[in-house]
Short mmCIF file of C-alpha atoms in Angstrom, two decimals:
data_model
loop_
_atom_site.label_atom_id
_atom_site.label_comp_id
_atom_site.label_asym_id
_atom_site.label_seq_id
_atom_site.Cartn_x
_atom_site.Cartn_y
_atom_site.Cartn_z
CA MET A 112 -30.41 -43.07 15.16
CA ALA A 113 -27.21 -41.11 15.77
CA PRO A 114 -24.18 -42.27 13.75
CA ASN A 115 -21.46 -44.23 15.55
CA HIS A 116 -18.42 -42.08 14.90
CA LYS A 117 -15.96 -44.63 16.24
CA LYS A 118 -17.38 -47.31 13.93
CA LEU A 119 -17.22 -44.98 10.96
CA LEU A 120 -13.59 -44.16 11.76
CA ARG A 121 -12.74 -47.86 12.04
CA LEU A 122 -14.39 -48.64 8.68
CA TYR A 123 -12.54 -45.75 7.02
CA ARG A 124 -9.25 -47.10 8.32
CA GLU A 125 -10.00 -50.69 7.29
CA GLU A 126 -10.91 -49.60 3.76
CA GLY A 127 -7.93 -47.29 3.48
CA LEU A 128 -10.16 -44.28 2.98
CA ARG A 129 -8.99 -40.80 3.82
CA VAL A 130 -10.55 -37.40 3.47
CA ARG A 131 -8.17 -35.25 1.46
CA ARG A 132 -7.03 -32.28 3.46
CA ARG A 133 -7.41 -29.00 1.66
CA GLY A 134 -4.23 -26.99 1.44
CA GLY A 135 -4.20 -23.26 2.04
CA ARG A 136 -3.65 -20.89 -0.85
CA LYS A 137 -0.27 -19.33 -1.34
CA ARG A 138 0.12 -15.99 0.35
CA ALA A 139 2.85 -13.39 0.40
CA LEU A 140 4.96 -13.92 3.51
CA GLY A 141 7.41 -11.05 3.25
CA THR A 142 10.09 -10.49 5.87
CA ARG A 143 10.06 -9.67 9.58
CA SER A 144 13.69 -8.63 9.96
CA PRO A 145 14.44 -5.29 11.70
CA MET A 146 14.38 -2.30 9.37
CA VAL A 147 17.01 0.41 9.20
CA LEU A 148 16.19 4.02 8.39
CA PRO A 149 16.52 4.79 4.67
CA ASP A 150 19.23 7.24 3.63
CA GLY A 151 17.96 7.88 0.10
CA SER A 152 14.84 8.04 -2.02
CA ASN A 153 13.33 4.84 -3.41
CA GLN A 154 14.95 2.75 -0.71
CA ARG A 155 11.70 2.16 1.15
CA TRP A 156 8.06 2.81 0.29
CA SER A 157 5.29 2.50 2.87
CA LEU A 158 1.72 1.50 2.00
CA ASP A 159 -1.54 1.75 3.89
CA PHE A 160 -5.27 2.29 3.36
CA VAL A 161 -7.61 4.95 4.67
CA SER A 162 -11.34 5.02 4.11
CA ASP A 163 -14.07 7.62 3.74
CA SER A 164 -17.50 7.98 2.13
CA LEU A 165 -19.28 10.06 -0.48
CA VAL A 166 -22.20 12.28 0.48
CA CYS A 167 -24.55 9.53 -0.74
CA GLY A 168 -23.08 7.21 1.89
CA ARG A 169 -21.10 5.00 -0.47
CA ARG A 170 -17.79 3.99 1.05
CA PHE A 171 -14.47 4.25 -0.73
CA ARG A 172 -10.86 3.55 0.16
CA VAL A 173 -7.60 5.31 -0.57
CA LEU A 174 -4.29 3.51 -1.03
CA CYS A 175 -1.49 5.76 0.23
CA VAL A 176 2.09 5.24 -0.95
CA VAL A 177 4.85 7.23 0.77
CA ASP A 178 8.62 7.39 0.25
CA ASP A 179 10.00 7.12 3.79
CA PHE A 180 13.11 9.20 3.06
CA THR A 181 11.75 12.15 1.09
CA ARG A 182 8.34 11.94 2.83
CA GLU A 183 6.75 12.31 -0.61
CA CYS A 184 3.24 11.08 -1.18
CA LEU A 185 3.98 9.02 -4.27
CA ALA A 186 0.36 8.10 -4.98
CA LEU A 187 -3.18 8.31 -3.68
CA VAL A 188 -5.35 5.65 -5.28
CA ALA A 189 -9.04 6.14 -4.56
CA ASP A 190 -11.79 3.68 -5.47
CA THR A 191 -14.73 1.80 -4.03
CA SER A 192 -12.76 -1.46 -4.28
CA LEU A 193 -9.00 -1.98 -4.07
CA SER A 194 -8.01 -5.62 -4.46
CA GLY A 195 -4.52 -7.07 -4.25
CA ALA A 196 -4.42 -7.27 -8.04
CA ARG A 197 -5.34 -3.58 -8.26
CA VAL A 198 -2.61 -2.66 -5.78
CA ALA A 199 -0.09 -4.63 -7.84
CA ARG A 200 -1.14 -2.82 -11.03
CA GLU A 201 -0.87 0.59 -9.42
CA LEU A 202 2.60 -0.21 -8.03
CA THR A 203 3.72 -1.31 -11.49
CA LEU A 204 2.49 2.01 -12.91
CA LEU A 205 4.32 3.84 -10.15
CA ILE A 206 7.59 2.00 -10.82
CA GLY A 207 7.35 3.02 -14.47
CA LEU A 208 7.23 6.67 -13.39
CA ARG A 209 9.43 6.69 -10.30
CA GLY A 210 11.78 3.72 -10.48
CA LYS A 211 11.77 0.59 -8.33
CA PRO A 212 11.98 0.63 -4.53
CA LEU A 213 14.28 -1.69 -2.64
CA THR A 214 11.64 -2.46 0.00
CA VAL A 215 7.91 -2.00 0.49
CA VAL A 216 6.44 -1.89 4.01
CA SER A 217 2.82 -2.62 4.88
CA ASP A 218 0.51 -4.26 7.38
CA ASN A 219 -0.93 -7.76 6.98
CA GLY A 220 -4.22 -6.86 5.31
CA THR A 221 -5.73 -9.47 2.99
CA GLU A 222 -5.11 -7.33 -0.10
CA LEU A 223 -1.45 -6.96 0.75
CA THR A 224 -0.83 -10.62 1.52
CA SER A 225 -2.70 -11.87 -1.54
CA SER A 226 -1.33 -14.13 -4.26
CA ALA A 227 -1.31 -11.10 -6.59
CA ILE A 228 1.17 -9.33 -4.31
CA LEU A 229 3.22 -12.52 -3.98
CA ARG A 230 3.53 -12.69 -7.78
CA TRP A 231 4.33 -8.99 -7.99
CA THR A 232 7.20 -9.19 -5.50
CA GLN A 233 8.65 -12.18 -7.33
CA GLU A 234 8.33 -10.62 -10.78
CA HIS A 235 9.77 -7.26 -9.76
CA ARG A 236 12.24 -8.61 -7.18
CA VAL A 237 11.16 -6.17 -4.51
CA GLU A 238 11.44 -7.12 -0.83
CA TRP A 239 8.14 -6.80 1.03
CA HIS A 240 8.27 -6.24 4.77
CA TYR A 241 5.19 -6.87 6.93
CA ILE A 242 4.90 -5.13 10.28
CA ALA A 243 3.95 -7.19 13.32
CA PRO A 244 0.17 -7.61 13.79
CA GLY A 245 -1.31 -4.88 15.94
CA LYS A 246 1.85 -2.72 15.73
CA PRO A 247 0.98 0.24 13.46
CA THR A 248 3.87 2.22 14.98
CA GLN A 249 6.20 -0.02 12.98
CA ASN A 250 4.80 1.72 9.90
CA ALA A 251 5.11 5.16 11.47
CA PHE A 252 5.89 7.17 8.32
CA VAL A 253 2.67 6.32 6.52
CA GLU A 254 0.65 6.37 9.75
CA SER A 255 1.75 9.96 10.36
CA PHE A 256 0.93 10.79 6.74
CA ASN A 257 -2.53 9.21 7.09
CA GLY A 258 -3.26 11.47 10.05
CA ARG A 259 -2.45 14.58 8.03
CA LEU A 260 -4.46 13.37 5.06
CA ARG A 261 -7.49 12.72 7.22
CA ASP A 262 -7.28 15.96 9.23
CA GLU A 263 -6.54 18.26 6.30
CA CYS A 264 -8.49 16.69 3.44
CA LEU A 265 -10.84 13.80 4.21
CA ASN A 266 -12.42 15.33 7.31
CA GLU A 267 -12.67 18.77 5.71
CA THR A 268 -14.27 17.85 2.38
CA LEU A 269 -17.68 16.55 1.36
CA PHE A 270 -17.05 14.32 -1.65
CA THR A 271 -19.93 14.20 -4.10
CA THR A 272 -18.54 11.65 -6.58
CA MET A 273 -15.43 9.52 -7.03
CA VAL A 274 -14.26 11.97 -9.71
CA HIS A 275 -14.55 14.79 -7.16
CA ALA A 276 -12.74 12.75 -4.50
CA ARG A 277 -9.83 11.96 -6.84
CA ALA A 278 -9.53 15.60 -7.90
CA GLU A 279 -9.45 16.83 -4.29
CA LEU A 280 -6.91 14.17 -3.30
CA ALA A 281 -4.69 15.13 -6.25
CA ARG A 282 -4.90 18.82 -5.30
CA TRP A 283 -4.02 18.09 -1.67
CA ARG A 284 -1.16 15.82 -2.72
CA ARG A 285 0.38 18.53 -4.92
CA ASP A 286 0.23 21.00 -2.04
CA TYR A 287 1.71 18.45 0.39
CA ASN A 288 4.60 17.54 -1.92
CA THR A 289 5.49 20.84 -3.57
CA VAL A 290 4.25 23.80 -1.51
CA ARG A 291 4.47 23.29 2.20
CA PRO A 292 7.82 22.93 3.98
CA HIS A 293 8.29 20.01 6.38
CA SER A 294 10.12 20.46 9.67
CA LYS A 295 11.48 16.91 9.47
CA LEU A 296 13.07 17.83 6.13
CA GLY A 297 14.85 20.93 7.41
CA GLY A 298 12.19 23.29 6.14
CA LYS A 299 12.21 21.86 2.61
CA THR A 300 9.35 20.33 0.68
CA PRO A 301 9.41 16.63 -0.24
CA ALA A 302 9.76 17.59 -3.90
CA GLU A 303 12.83 19.68 -3.09
CA VAL A 304 14.45 16.82 -1.20
CA ALA A 305 13.64 14.41 -4.02
CA GLY A 306 15.11 16.84 -6.54
CA GLN A 307 18.33 17.05 -4.55
CA ARG A 308 18.61 13.28 -4.52
CA VAL A 309 18.13 13.20 -8.30
CA ARG A 310 20.88 15.76 -8.84
CA GLY A 311 23.03 13.68 -6.51
CA HIS A 312 22.43 10.66 -8.76
CA ALA A 313 20.33 8.70 -6.28
CA PRO A 314 19.65 5.34 -7.94
CA GLY A 315 16.29 4.51 -9.44
CA HIS A 316 14.63 7.89 -8.96
CA VAL A 317 12.87 10.10 -11.49
CA ALA A 318 12.50 13.85 -11.01
CA ILE A 319 9.05 15.25 -10.27
CA ASN A 320 7.39 17.71 -12.58
CA SER A 321 5.15 19.49 -10.13
CA ASN A 322 3.21 21.22 -12.92
CA ASN A 323 1.82 17.98 -14.29
CA HIS A 324 -1.16 16.11 -12.96
CA HIS A 325 -2.14 12.76 -14.37
CA GLU A 326 -4.88 10.36 -13.42
CA ARG A 327 -4.62 6.83 -14.73
CA GLY A 328 -7.37 4.68 -13.35
CA GLY A 329 -7.38 5.61 -9.66
CA LEU A 330 -3.76 6.76 -9.47
CA CYS A 331 -3.43 10.46 -8.72
CA PHE A 332 -0.16 12.05 -9.88
#
């Protein structure tokens, strides 16, 4: 016999019973206010993910962090799993080396709206700006960078292991930052522009030593 839903509802009301509604977990909300173009380094960092696979077929992802003013690739974090907590840890490492940004820009991916990112923004007092859903052009700096990374490195290399992938990404990043001139930077490299800002006492920025290469966890410097 099918249950009488109306009778059940009436009995619940008469007995004062109520099914407790489950609240949603806290998520990072960020801002949606219009952004102005940065006029110095460390004013705005852009974040995004790209994905690829090893020759064995195992997928991995790369977290890309770009300074929108200098066009530097600040970090390429490659791993088979990149949670919100991992992103927060890598950003903390990056702040220790580069100084703190005023704003971080990203899409609305689950890793980047997680409670770990919410805690990180509160602890470090960094504004987090989320682009509108389905509007990748609002994150144009890192989208353009992603295209170069894919065309020049990911699509051109067969990665055998994660160690190999991280080494190739680090090599490409050094070339991108310190060797090749960028037309948008007046024929200078990102490292040259960043160095000029350091000499001009730009706040919160640390000079790059292009001869050093460090790998801490998945962070390629």
